[in-house]
């Protein structure tokens, strides 16, 4: 509206870096230069012209498919919709209950296509953005115009998303998380331009004055890694496959299928079993497939500005992680994962309202590590909270009488804390550890029920922002719970000045930062990278672990001094209890 | 067991006229629920079923109204040095501690029944939805004074989010 559009639509946003004035970029005060002068200086960009196609390609494809199939049917002399109400093919599109002939379809389908394309074109025309050294402004809307100017330092994190169609065309979407659950999307840009803008905005968000520049460093198409990245964790597809096949979700689907099949068999529906088997098998395949493709090439890397996750086979997601805003962490481990020594990490991030917990989807996700060994857990948590050490925390058991309330999980109900973190462990089949920093606790609550009062027990809840991780310790001795609450509150008030997510002043790790052995190789899927070799992880304090496909049973034992061992062996009652 | 929820502090109780407000609200709520459940039963099924349900519903209503007294006398809040304590509940009892520094806002609400009796409800907002810290009935001037005290304490001991 106020911003004059460039003379042409300028379809190559990737190749024109915004000219950043060298000296005036130090002083970003808009009052100095006149408004007219400024608006003429700012460079308005548009998304890539192929954006409408990428946004609606599924619809376009479906319509083209339906039309093509019907036309083919007609020419091959299939069922004629006029003579027989039920054509043999049984594929007659119905609109409001009336059957449509091919002739009508020939008009309607192109009309709909035209509508979609026209709408997409108008929407594309209306979308403009300005990102330079002074202004971050987005404009959109066909009928209701919306112009949004965003303060640079209010951008919490930026994700780079590449859905399948965009990926084929080399385009990418930028999603700016503005906190408070709202996010703005900028789609679609040329990939290189998107990467440059992302890096620029991230450095501006940290208060640095930087220039938008097109980086010549070619980020890998597979993983969005560049030379500046320091790879911390890379999860192999076979690990993902193994983890999906042994996860508790997989077995619950399988169990549901077996139960329904058993019921069917008992009542004599022998042939009906196939109708149970087909959906069960397809959902199992779908589950495993979505997990593997969604988390394919999962890479956790450290960049100059923060931690980043990139993942995905068909659609690539590159997510920058604001470590300061992580509220709580949950480690979980299903029954078979204990044997394999695998863990999963979920995080709770403040303000990310539309996170997806689903593994397969391509949006911003709350998964920090889809499946990994305990060494990888250490590395991931060290990247998140360098100043906290979760393994030093002594976990204390709950009294034995808590069995009455938690008959299966009582041996595993433990909790403890140190100066930085509260850790609560629970779960029988699926073991969970919830890690909450004192600096993120919002309130502490003691809860009792009539039964637990009779047993002289109480639960302690630690409330954090967000709902995904309900952290709390169950079945505590009521005699001490009050003093524990006071102790936690004291720790909430007396936190060290440096937040636990801030990097340590002098990295004591012997591994030089220049020696990440698994650097940003352009072909990351090559066999030279071994995610299980801890010597290749920079910053990891680990003892060398031999090549493991996950079947190393002894590795779980050292997690919190073996007290997290499963009770499945009847001979071992567990060291703690 | 009750000493678990009474740590040494200056415990404040709710004003006794709040009992009436809560009785009215509880009674009306359960009465409306009973009627809403009974009428369709009467229309579609049988008047005997409806009568049985109405008796049960009225019983629950009376019981809930009687319970209000005990609920209100169990509720307590205490302003400590660095946090606010709230204890409540008859069966499911809890004791919540909210550090002043974590409070984002303090709301004072007053519904029609509350206003009639000169009462107000004080609600503490933290970044966590689970905190759920509400003092349901206070005198209006008292609520405003407490709000100002809490805000002042929160500003004095602000904790980083």
XYZ file of C-alpha atoms in Angstrom:
738
model
C 0.000 0.000 0.000
C 2.473 2.619 1.088
C 5.336 0.656 -0.295
C 5.709 1.077 -3.996
C 6.160 -2.202 -5.684
C 9.173 -2.615 -7.878
C 8.533 -2.007 -11.544
C 8.421 -5.679 -12.344
C 7.239 -8.494 -10.142
C 10.928 -9.320 -9.645
C 10.617 -13.038 -9.716
C 14.118 -13.806 -8.530
C 14.233 -12.974 -4.858
C 17.097 -15.340 -4.326
C 19.510 -13.336 -6.348
C 19.060 -9.830 -5.099
C 20.442 -9.239 -1.670
C 19.064 -6.186 -0.009
C 21.737 -3.534 -0.157
C 22.577 -2.847 3.434
C 24.064 0.551 4.117
C 27.286 0.108 5.935
C 27.157 2.895 8.473
C 23.505 3.596 8.893
C 22.905 -0.001 9.855
C 24.550 0.786 13.169
C 21.933 3.326 13.987
C 18.527 1.969 13.254
C 16.417 4.967 14.095
C 13.683 5.519 11.586
C 13.023 9.064 12.674
C 16.176 10.464 11.208
C 15.603 9.874 7.581
C 12.352 11.139 6.221
C 9.531 8.662 5.750
C 9.282 9.214 2.052
C 12.949 8.741 1.639
C 12.925 5.536 3.601
C 10.047 3.933 1.823
C 11.726 4.569 -1.457
C 14.907 2.999 -0.178
C 13.341 -0.163 1.152
C 13.151 -3.044 -1.188
C 9.887 -4.888 -1.393
C 10.052 -8.540 -2.229
C 7.462 -11.034 -3.293
C 7.319 -14.739 -2.741
C 8.301 -16.993 -5.564
C 5.818 -16.969 -8.482
C 5.349 -20.707 -8.234
C 3.895 -20.321 -4.749
C 0.224 -20.762 -5.749
C 1.061 -23.980 -7.516
C 2.935 -25.368 -4.532
C 0.185 -24.369 -2.155
C -2.587 -26.069 -4.070
C -0.808 -28.782 -5.962
C -2.653 -31.567 -4.174
C -6.019 -30.124 -5.163
C -4.932 -29.482 -8.719
C -3.567 -32.979 -9.009
C -6.707 -34.557 -7.590
C -8.973 -32.640 -9.943
C -6.813 -33.427 -12.925
C -6.801 -37.067 -11.918
C -10.559 -37.242 -11.496
C -11.176 -35.494 -14.781
C -8.620 -37.528 -16.649
C -9.942 -40.779 -15.332
C -13.495 -39.955 -16.214
C -12.533 -38.800 -19.668
C -10.571 -41.982 -20.184
C -13.503 -44.029 -19.003
C -15.729 -42.327 -21.525
C -13.452 -42.812 -24.469
C -12.913 -46.445 -23.622
C -16.636 -47.015 -23.711
C -17.143 -47.644 -20.067
C -20.352 -47.119 -18.221
C -22.461 -44.378 -19.639
C -23.811 -42.320 -16.826
C -26.913 -41.377 -18.781
C -28.263 -44.834 -19.448
C -27.320 -46.740 -16.371
C -27.666 -45.129 -12.996
C -24.987 -47.370 -11.552
C -22.110 -47.609 -13.961
C -19.943 -50.664 -13.625
C -16.955 -48.683 -12.620
C -18.959 -47.114 -9.805
C -16.966 -43.981 -10.130
C -19.289 -41.127 -10.916
C -18.623 -37.897 -9.158
C -21.694 -36.691 -7.365
C -22.260 -33.048 -6.694
C -25.170 -32.447 -4.359
C -26.577 -35.838 -5.132
C -26.813 -35.441 -8.887
C -24.597 -37.386 -11.171
C -22.519 -35.400 -13.528
C -21.689 -36.351 -17.032
C -18.300 -35.926 -18.582
C -19.514 -32.982 -20.574
C -20.378 -31.138 -17.412
C -17.152 -32.172 -15.839
C -15.357 -30.785 -18.824
C -16.714 -27.396 -17.889
C -16.622 -27.593 -14.144
C -13.169 -28.954 -13.581
C -11.388 -26.303 -15.636
C -13.548 -23.683 -13.975
C -12.504 -24.855 -10.534
C -8.927 -25.038 -11.642
C -9.145 -21.536 -13.006
C -10.653 -20.354 -9.741
C -7.887 -21.955 -7.729
C -5.192 -20.581 -9.952
C -6.768 -17.138 -10.029
C -7.171 -17.023 -6.289
C -3.641 -18.239 -5.825
C -2.366 -15.583 -8.213
C -4.245 -12.815 -6.421
C -3.042 -14.036 -3.085
C 0.488 -14.145 -4.382
C 0.176 -10.642 -5.777
C -1.052 -9.377 -2.433
C 1.773 -10.904 -0.442
C 4.812 -8.740 -0.078
C 7.512 -8.419 2.475
C 10.315 -6.106 3.389
C 13.304 -7.413 5.260
C 16.235 -5.065 5.458
C 18.426 -3.637 8.127
C 15.671 -1.527 9.629
C 12.320 -3.064 8.881
C 10.737 -6.468 9.040
C 7.314 -6.079 7.519
C 4.881 -8.547 5.998
C 1.861 -7.626 3.901
C -0.837 -9.998 2.803
C -4.549 -10.348 2.130
C -6.640 -9.849 -1.005
C -9.736 -8.166 0.360
C -8.655 -7.402 3.890
C -5.144 -6.122 3.586
C -2.885 -6.789 6.490
C 0.419 -5.107 7.034
C 2.418 -6.377 9.926
C 5.604 -4.920 11.194
C 7.564 -7.086 13.566
C 10.289 -5.998 15.938
C 13.431 -7.934 15.183
C 14.054 -8.958 18.742
C 10.544 -10.347 19.159
C 11.235 -13.172 16.757
C 11.727 -16.180 18.977
C 12.751 -18.769 16.469
C 12.547 -19.410 12.775
C 11.818 -22.676 11.079
C 12.575 -23.513 7.503
C 10.018 -25.917 6.076
C 10.078 -27.653 2.750
C 6.999 -29.655 1.932
C 7.334 -32.210 -0.786
C 6.217 -30.102 -3.734
C 8.246 -27.127 -2.607
C 11.243 -29.320 -2.234
C 11.000 -30.528 -5.795
C 11.026 -26.949 -7.018
C 13.757 -25.796 -4.682
C 11.484 -23.574 -2.624
C 11.154 -23.199 1.115
C 8.795 -21.696 3.665
C 9.940 -19.555 6.550
C 7.920 -19.688 9.720
C 8.600 -16.982 12.251
C 7.629 -17.842 15.781
C 6.668 -14.649 17.548
C 5.963 -16.222 20.913
C 2.580 -16.443 22.509
C 1.541 -19.206 20.162
C 1.394 -17.029 17.068
C 3.579 -17.569 14.080
C 3.843 -15.913 10.712
C 4.587 -17.821 7.567
C 6.444 -16.539 4.581
C 5.998 -18.843 1.671
C 7.466 -19.754 -0.639
C 10.896 -18.370 -1.207
C 13.804 -19.629 -3.172
C 15.653 -21.920 -0.864
C 18.892 -20.014 -0.886
C 17.123 -16.758 -0.150
C 15.154 -18.376 2.644
C 18.311 -19.666 4.255
C 19.947 -16.263 4.024
C 16.921 -14.515 5.491
C 16.662 -17.057 8.261
C 20.263 -16.587 9.280
C 19.926 -12.834 9.106
C 16.757 -12.733 11.190
C 18.162 -15.120 13.754
C 21.223 -12.985 14.231
C 19.084 -9.856 14.426
C 16.848 -11.544 16.972
C 19.885 -11.870 19.184
C 20.528 -8.194 18.978
C 23.370 -8.302 16.519
C 23.517 -5.885 13.644
C 24.052 -7.960 10.603
C 23.571 -7.702 6.908
C 21.453 -9.805 4.689
C 23.818 -11.588 2.471
C 23.440 -14.474 0.190
C 25.640 -17.070 1.658
C 27.749 -18.842 -0.824
C 28.089 -21.771 1.483
C 25.878 -24.352 -0.036
C 23.708 -25.918 2.562
C 23.109 -29.552 1.937
C 19.858 -30.255 0.202
C 19.253 -33.274 2.365
C 19.794 -31.875 5.807
C 20.081 -28.073 5.637
C 23.560 -28.195 7.040
C 26.289 -25.778 6.160
C 29.973 -25.550 6.930
C 29.383 -23.493 10.027
C 27.339 -26.259 11.573
C 28.652 -28.557 14.194
C 26.774 -31.803 14.038
C 25.945 -33.122 17.471
C 23.625 -36.016 16.761
C 22.601 -37.797 13.641
C 20.074 -40.598 13.798
C 20.340 -43.295 11.186
C 17.245 -44.544 9.348
C 17.820 -48.075 10.580
C 17.724 -46.826 14.152
C 14.448 -45.068 13.412
C 13.069 -48.221 11.852
C 14.153 -50.322 14.795
C 12.775 -47.792 17.238
C 9.440 -47.638 15.443
C 9.144 -51.420 15.309
C 9.829 -51.729 19.023
C 7.857 -48.727 20.227
C 4.894 -49.115 22.513
C 2.616 -47.451 19.973
C 3.430 -50.187 17.483
C 2.599 -52.879 19.985
C -0.603 -51.252 21.086
C -1.828 -51.182 17.478
C -0.756 -54.793 17.103
C -2.424 -55.799 20.346
C -5.660 -54.097 19.355
C -5.626 -55.995 16.070
C -4.906 -59.320 17.751
C -7.684 -58.830 20.280
C -10.239 -58.002 17.639
C -9.032 -60.899 15.518
C -9.325 -63.221 18.493
C -12.867 -62.064 19.181
C -13.714 -62.573 15.520
C -12.244 -66.057 15.555
C -14.123 -66.989 18.684
C -17.437 -65.991 17.171
C -16.678 -67.873 14.004
C -16.032 -65.032 11.570
C -13.129 -66.852 9.990
C -13.416 -65.028 6.713
C -14.064 -61.787 8.435
C -10.551 -61.819 9.791
C -9.241 -60.427 6.562
C -11.285 -57.302 7.124
C -9.579 -56.883 10.448
C -6.126 -57.789 9.201
C -6.021 -55.376 6.291
C -6.601 -52.137 8.232
C -4.362 -53.255 11.061
C -1.493 -54.112 8.751
C -1.910 -50.942 6.756
C -1.972 -48.815 9.873
C 1.138 -50.564 11.161
C 2.917 -49.906 7.898
C 1.677 -46.340 7.893
C 2.844 -45.805 11.447
C 6.337 -47.146 10.822
C 6.582 -45.351 7.494
C 5.550 -41.989 8.870
C 8.002 -42.287 11.719
C 10.878 -43.172 9.477
C 10.146 -40.624 6.757
C 9.188 -37.859 9.172
C 12.368 -38.174 11.192
C 14.576 -39.281 8.312
C 18.077 -37.863 8.471
C 17.371 -36.386 11.870
C 20.241 -34.081 12.696
C 20.814 -31.992 15.770
C 23.444 -29.388 15.099
C 24.916 -26.397 16.791
C 25.334 -23.222 14.828
C 26.816 -19.874 15.677
C 23.337 -18.820 16.699
C 21.867 -21.677 18.608
C 20.758 -25.240 18.223
C 18.949 -26.539 15.189
C 17.033 -29.674 14.264
C 16.611 -30.776 10.682
C 14.720 -33.830 9.586
C 12.457 -35.345 6.981
C 12.613 -37.419 3.827
C 9.853 -36.151 1.579
C 9.472 -32.836 3.299
C 12.364 -31.188 5.030
C 11.959 -29.317 8.281
C 14.725 -27.243 9.739
C 13.833 -25.893 13.105
C 15.835 -23.518 15.196
C 15.525 -24.205 18.871
C 15.354 -21.346 21.341
C 16.988 -23.105 24.269
C 16.125 -20.350 26.665
C 12.438 -20.986 26.132
C 12.501 -24.694 26.784
C 10.389 -25.230 29.875
C 10.623 -28.923 30.545
C 12.088 -32.071 29.076
C 10.712 -35.573 29.087
C 12.739 -38.672 28.448
C 10.784 -41.785 27.688
C 11.569 -45.380 27.044
C 9.199 -48.171 26.217
C 9.635 -51.758 27.335
C 11.690 -53.008 24.418
C 13.634 -49.789 24.157
C 15.111 -50.567 27.542
C 16.718 -53.628 26.019
C 17.946 -51.621 23.059
C 19.124 -48.730 25.159
C 17.009 -46.254 23.236
C 15.467 -43.075 24.575
C 13.217 -40.420 23.195
C 13.275 -36.781 24.265
C 10.291 -34.456 24.108
C 10.510 -30.840 25.039
C 8.078 -28.164 26.083
C 8.824 -24.841 24.454
C 7.155 -21.668 25.612
C 4.865 -20.053 23.104
C 4.943 -22.711 20.460
C 1.241 -23.317 20.466
C 0.918 -25.271 17.261
C 3.590 -27.826 17.892
C 2.947 -31.261 16.593
C 3.824 -34.242 18.681
C 3.285 -36.518 15.734
C 6.492 -37.911 14.434
C 5.485 -37.991 10.845
C 4.207 -34.512 10.272
C 6.430 -31.850 8.901
C 5.584 -28.919 11.129
C 7.467 -27.631 14.084
C 7.717 -30.460 16.491
C 8.349 -30.952 20.151
C 10.667 -33.890 19.662
C 14.234 -33.199 20.543
C 15.456 -36.715 19.848
C 13.214 -39.320 18.162
C 15.310 -42.264 19.260
C 18.826 -42.392 20.518
C 21.254 -43.956 22.906
C 22.045 -42.591 26.330
C 25.170 -40.900 24.967
C 23.061 -39.071 22.445
C 20.682 -38.093 25.236
C 23.617 -36.614 27.123
C 24.762 -34.688 24.077
C 21.271 -33.387 23.353
C 20.677 -32.265 26.919
C 24.115 -30.703 27.100
C 23.247 -28.711 24.005
C 20.011 -27.631 25.626
C 21.210 -26.950 29.156
C 24.992 -26.779 29.280
C 24.998 -25.826 32.925
C 22.879 -28.688 34.217
C 23.889 -32.260 34.771
C 20.887 -34.483 35.016
C 22.807 -37.630 35.800
C 24.283 -36.327 39.010
C 20.895 -36.064 40.615
C 20.186 -38.670 43.233
C 16.721 -40.085 42.794
C 15.060 -41.239 45.951
C 12.429 -43.971 46.052
C 8.910 -43.621 47.331
C 7.721 -45.495 50.425
C 6.638 -49.052 49.846
C 3.079 -48.317 50.912
C 2.679 -46.327 47.704
C 2.103 -49.750 46.137
C -1.525 -49.509 47.209
C -2.014 -46.543 44.946
C 0.488 -47.425 42.224
C 0.499 -51.220 42.171
C 2.711 -51.605 39.120
C 4.751 -48.481 38.969
C 5.671 -47.999 42.621
C 9.188 -49.451 42.234
C 9.881 -46.893 39.551
C 8.399 -43.852 41.207
C 11.408 -41.794 42.103
C 12.321 -38.215 42.231
C 15.108 -35.909 43.204
C 16.608 -32.549 42.536
C 19.790 -30.590 42.678
C 20.475 -26.885 42.430
C 19.277 -26.688 38.840
C 16.787 -29.401 37.992
C 13.968 -31.461 39.410
C 13.779 -34.965 38.014
C 10.771 -37.221 38.451
C 10.665 -40.759 37.176
C 7.551 -42.814 36.673
C 5.989 -45.491 34.531
C 5.864 -49.240 34.422
C 5.659 -50.214 30.777
C 6.732 -46.891 29.403
C 9.330 -45.348 31.643
C 9.356 -41.571 31.773
C 11.694 -39.044 33.282
C 10.559 -35.497 33.580
C 13.221 -32.842 33.940
C 12.151 -29.379 35.035
C 14.587 -26.594 35.833
C 13.825 -24.657 38.992
C 14.148 -21.519 36.938
C 11.075 -22.600 34.918
C 8.790 -23.743 37.725
C 5.734 -21.532 37.930
C 4.127 -22.985 41.022
C 4.414 -26.019 43.251
C 1.362 -27.907 44.421
C 0.745 -30.693 46.904
C -2.254 -32.901 46.152
C -3.875 -35.561 48.294
C -6.946 -37.716 47.896
C -8.876 -39.508 50.673
C -6.996 -42.719 49.904
C -3.581 -41.144 49.856
C -4.303 -39.327 53.125
C -5.113 -42.660 54.702
C -1.784 -43.992 53.447
C 0.056 -40.851 54.579
C 1.089 -40.108 51.004
C 0.977 -37.011 48.860
C 1.777 -35.993 45.310
C 3.908 -33.042 44.381
C 3.296 -31.240 41.096
C 5.651 -28.807 39.434
C 3.771 -26.516 37.133
C 5.493 -25.150 34.101
C 4.210 -23.157 31.187
C 2.681 -25.520 28.676
C 0.494 -28.549 28.927
C 2.309 -31.304 27.171
C 4.513 -32.452 29.994
C 2.745 -32.819 33.319
C 5.661 -32.994 35.643
C 5.166 -34.253 39.132
C 6.287 -36.767 41.687
C 3.678 -39.211 42.953
C 3.439 -41.183 46.152
C 5.714 -39.144 48.395
C 5.794 -39.519 52.149
C 3.376 -36.951 53.515
C 5.660 -36.230 56.439
C 8.347 -34.693 54.272
C 6.405 -33.326 51.345
C 5.897 -29.964 52.997
C 9.587 -29.419 53.564
C 10.281 -30.539 50.018
C 7.885 -27.977 48.683
C 9.590 -25.288 50.695
C 12.967 -26.435 49.475
C 11.836 -26.253 45.854
C 10.407 -22.795 46.403
C 13.679 -21.684 47.945
C 15.520 -22.962 44.884
C 13.068 -21.213 42.594
C 13.946 -17.962 44.297
C 17.672 -18.462 44.502
C 18.768 -19.249 41.023
C 22.242 -18.385 39.795
C 22.403 -15.302 37.640
C 23.399 -17.280 34.590
C 20.568 -19.333 33.214
C 21.222 -23.008 32.808
C 20.684 -22.728 29.079
C 23.591 -20.331 28.688
C 26.820 -21.797 27.430
C 29.589 -22.426 29.864
C 32.210 -19.676 29.957
C 35.171 -21.854 29.105
C 34.352 -25.096 27.379
C 36.389 -27.674 29.236
C 35.951 -30.339 26.640
C 39.204 -31.728 25.327
C 37.758 -32.108 21.876
C 38.772 -29.144 19.778
C 35.882 -27.370 18.181
C 37.521 -27.688 14.826
C 37.498 -31.430 14.818
C 33.964 -32.502 14.253
C 34.803 -35.619 12.365
C 31.397 -35.778 10.819
C 31.504 -32.414 9.250
C 28.975 -31.174 6.790
C 29.688 -33.674 4.133
C 27.573 -33.021 1.082
C 26.409 -36.607 1.117
C 25.430 -37.184 4.717
C 23.897 -40.519 4.070
C 27.266 -41.994 3.268
C 28.634 -44.668 5.493
C 31.538 -42.624 6.799
C 29.366 -41.089 9.478
C 28.826 -43.162 12.548
C 26.371 -41.660 14.977
C 27.208 -44.308 17.493
C 30.833 -43.364 17.643
C 30.979 -40.887 20.484
C 34.495 -39.817 19.602
C 32.994 -38.022 16.645
C 30.641 -35.984 18.763
C 32.185 -32.714 19.738
C 31.728 -31.765 23.300
C 30.533 -35.108 24.429
C 32.136 -36.508 27.508
C 31.704 -40.160 26.817
C 33.640 -43.285 27.125
C 34.233 -44.946 23.784
C 31.403 -47.240 22.908
C 31.962 -49.925 20.370
C 29.789 -50.161 17.314
C 26.336 -50.947 18.503
C 23.178 -51.613 16.651
C 21.285 -50.862 19.798
C 21.352 -54.348 21.222
C 23.753 -53.458 23.939
C 21.962 -54.321 27.085
C 24.601 -53.259 29.537
C 24.314 -49.665 28.446
C 21.040 -49.031 30.142
C 22.411 -50.126 33.458
C 24.525 -47.068 34.028
C 21.677 -44.647 33.679
C 21.226 -43.292 37.154
C 23.258 -46.082 38.649
C 21.152 -48.916 37.436
C 18.074 -48.043 39.380
C 16.079 -47.636 36.264
C 16.398 -51.286 35.435
C 13.243 -53.088 34.419
C 11.805 -55.473 36.937
C 11.303 -58.172 34.372
C 14.126 -60.283 35.775
C 12.656 -61.947 38.826
C 16.064 -62.585 40.325
C 16.960 -58.928 40.505
C 14.795 -56.900 42.806
C 16.666 -53.761 41.803
C 19.483 -52.076 43.601
C 17.452 -49.296 45.087
C 14.473 -50.973 46.653
C -3.332 -35.200 58.453
C -4.731 -31.734 58.375
C -1.467 -30.246 59.640
C 0.004 -31.079 56.267
C -2.008 -28.303 54.806
C -1.466 -25.852 57.594
C 2.157 -24.813 57.568
C 2.904 -22.006 59.950
C 1.731 -18.855 58.265
C -0.837 -16.140 58.712
C -3.768 -18.055 57.321
C -6.672 -16.011 56.060
C -10.142 -17.460 55.748
C -12.911 -16.430 53.415
C -15.515 -13.985 54.736
C -18.600 -15.727 56.030
C -20.940 -13.953 53.655
C -19.150 -15.742 50.846
C -20.888 -18.899 52.069
C -24.219 -17.492 50.978
C -22.896 -16.530 47.572
C -21.472 -19.971 47.066
C -24.635 -21.657 48.354
C -26.745 -19.733 45.883
C -24.402 -20.513 43.025
C -24.031 -24.198 43.856
C -27.749 -24.687 44.468
C -28.748 -22.928 41.264
C -26.189 -24.839 39.231
C -27.290 -28.254 40.407
C -30.958 -27.324 40.193
C -30.629 -26.269 36.577
C -28.681 -29.438 35.796
C -31.395 -31.549 37.434
C -34.170 -29.864 35.491
C -32.264 -30.158 32.236
C -31.813 -33.877 32.794
C -35.343 -34.532 34.032
C -37.462 -32.781 31.438
C -36.326 -34.808 28.408
C -36.786 -37.976 30.411
C -40.337 -36.961 31.239
C -41.130 -36.110 27.638
C -39.525 -39.066 25.933
C -39.673 -41.864 28.472
C -41.862 -41.951 31.512
C -42.773 -39.720 34.421
C -41.621 -42.362 36.925
C -38.046 -42.288 35.616
C -38.181 -38.530 35.631
C -39.385 -38.510 39.213
C -36.595 -40.855 40.300
C -34.017 -38.700 38.586
C -35.488 -35.546 40.048
C -35.301 -37.020 43.561
C -31.679 -38.003 43.042
C -30.839 -34.625 41.576
C -32.505 -32.742 44.400
C -30.658 -34.924 46.869
C -27.329 -34.068 45.280
C -28.287 -30.401 45.244
C -29.104 -30.367 48.939
C -25.936 -32.294 49.772
C -23.775 -29.925 47.755
C -25.365 -26.906 49.397
C -24.746 -28.359 52.836
C -21.158 -29.120 51.862
C -20.473 -25.493 50.989
C -20.041 -24.596 54.628
C -17.262 -27.102 55.175
C -15.623 -26.252 51.853
C -15.476 -22.569 52.673
C -14.118 -23.147 56.146
C -11.385 -25.362 54.736
C -10.274 -22.829 52.173
C -7.360 -20.716 53.241
C -4.704 -18.488 51.815
C -1.568 -17.071 53.289
C 0.794 -14.377 52.135
C 4.281 -15.466 52.932
C 7.523 -13.689 52.413
C 8.080 -14.784 48.850
C 5.014 -16.733 47.820
C 1.283 -17.045 48.191
C -0.145 -20.257 49.593
C -3.628 -21.470 48.770
C -5.185 -24.570 50.277
C -8.601 -25.943 49.422
C -10.712 -29.005 48.860
C -12.549 -31.523 50.986
C -11.793 -34.813 49.318
C -9.080 -33.854 46.900
C -7.058 -31.470 48.987
C -4.252 -29.422 47.651
C -1.809 -26.779 48.696
C -0.468 -24.555 45.957
C 2.467 -22.228 46.370
C 2.929 -19.478 43.804
C 6.070 -17.395 44.024
C 5.218 -13.704 43.735
C 7.862 -13.334 41.102
C 6.045 -15.717 38.777
C 2.778 -13.838 38.674
C 2.051 -12.288 35.308
C -1.182 -10.606 36.332
C -3.709 -10.478 39.127
C -7.355 -10.289 38.057
C -10.289 -9.275 40.177
C -13.638 -10.532 38.858
C -17.071 -9.946 40.266
C -20.209 -11.650 39.011
C -23.810 -10.538 39.648
C -24.277 -12.602 42.795
C -20.888 -11.492 44.069
C -21.690 -7.870 43.430
C -24.990 -8.178 45.264
C -23.090 -9.316 48.343
C -20.144 -6.970 47.855
C -17.738 -9.745 47.008
C -15.065 -10.234 44.390
C -12.938 -13.060 43.102
C -9.191 -12.778 42.873
C -7.325 -14.729 40.247
C -3.582 -15.079 39.895
C -2.253 -15.585 36.401
C 1.064 -17.323 35.886
C 2.601 -18.654 32.706
C 1.265 -22.084 33.635
C -2.377 -22.932 33.127
C -2.089 -25.637 35.746
C -1.390 -23.159 38.515
C -5.108 -22.343 38.756
C -4.765 -20.048 41.720
C -8.048 -18.390 42.590
C -9.359 -16.942 45.795
C -13.089 -17.225 45.128
C -14.551 -14.741 47.566
C -13.171 -11.612 49.140
C -14.642 -8.300 50.150
C -14.280 -5.937 47.238
C -11.976 -3.478 48.950
C -10.012 -6.334 50.450
C -9.605 -7.914 47.019
C -8.297 -4.669 45.585
C -5.886 -4.249 48.481
C -4.624 -7.810 48.171
C -4.209 -7.360 44.434
C -2.095 -4.286 44.955
C 0.002 -6.012 47.608
C 0.581 -9.014 45.338
C 1.536 -6.871 42.382
C 3.927 -4.845 44.518
C 5.519 -8.007 45.849
C 5.739 -9.432 42.346
C 7.473 -6.328 41.075
C 9.870 -6.350 43.966
C 10.899 -9.957 43.499
C 10.454 -10.438 39.790
C 11.944 -13.669 38.550
C 13.052 -14.069 34.965
C 10.750 -16.126 32.864
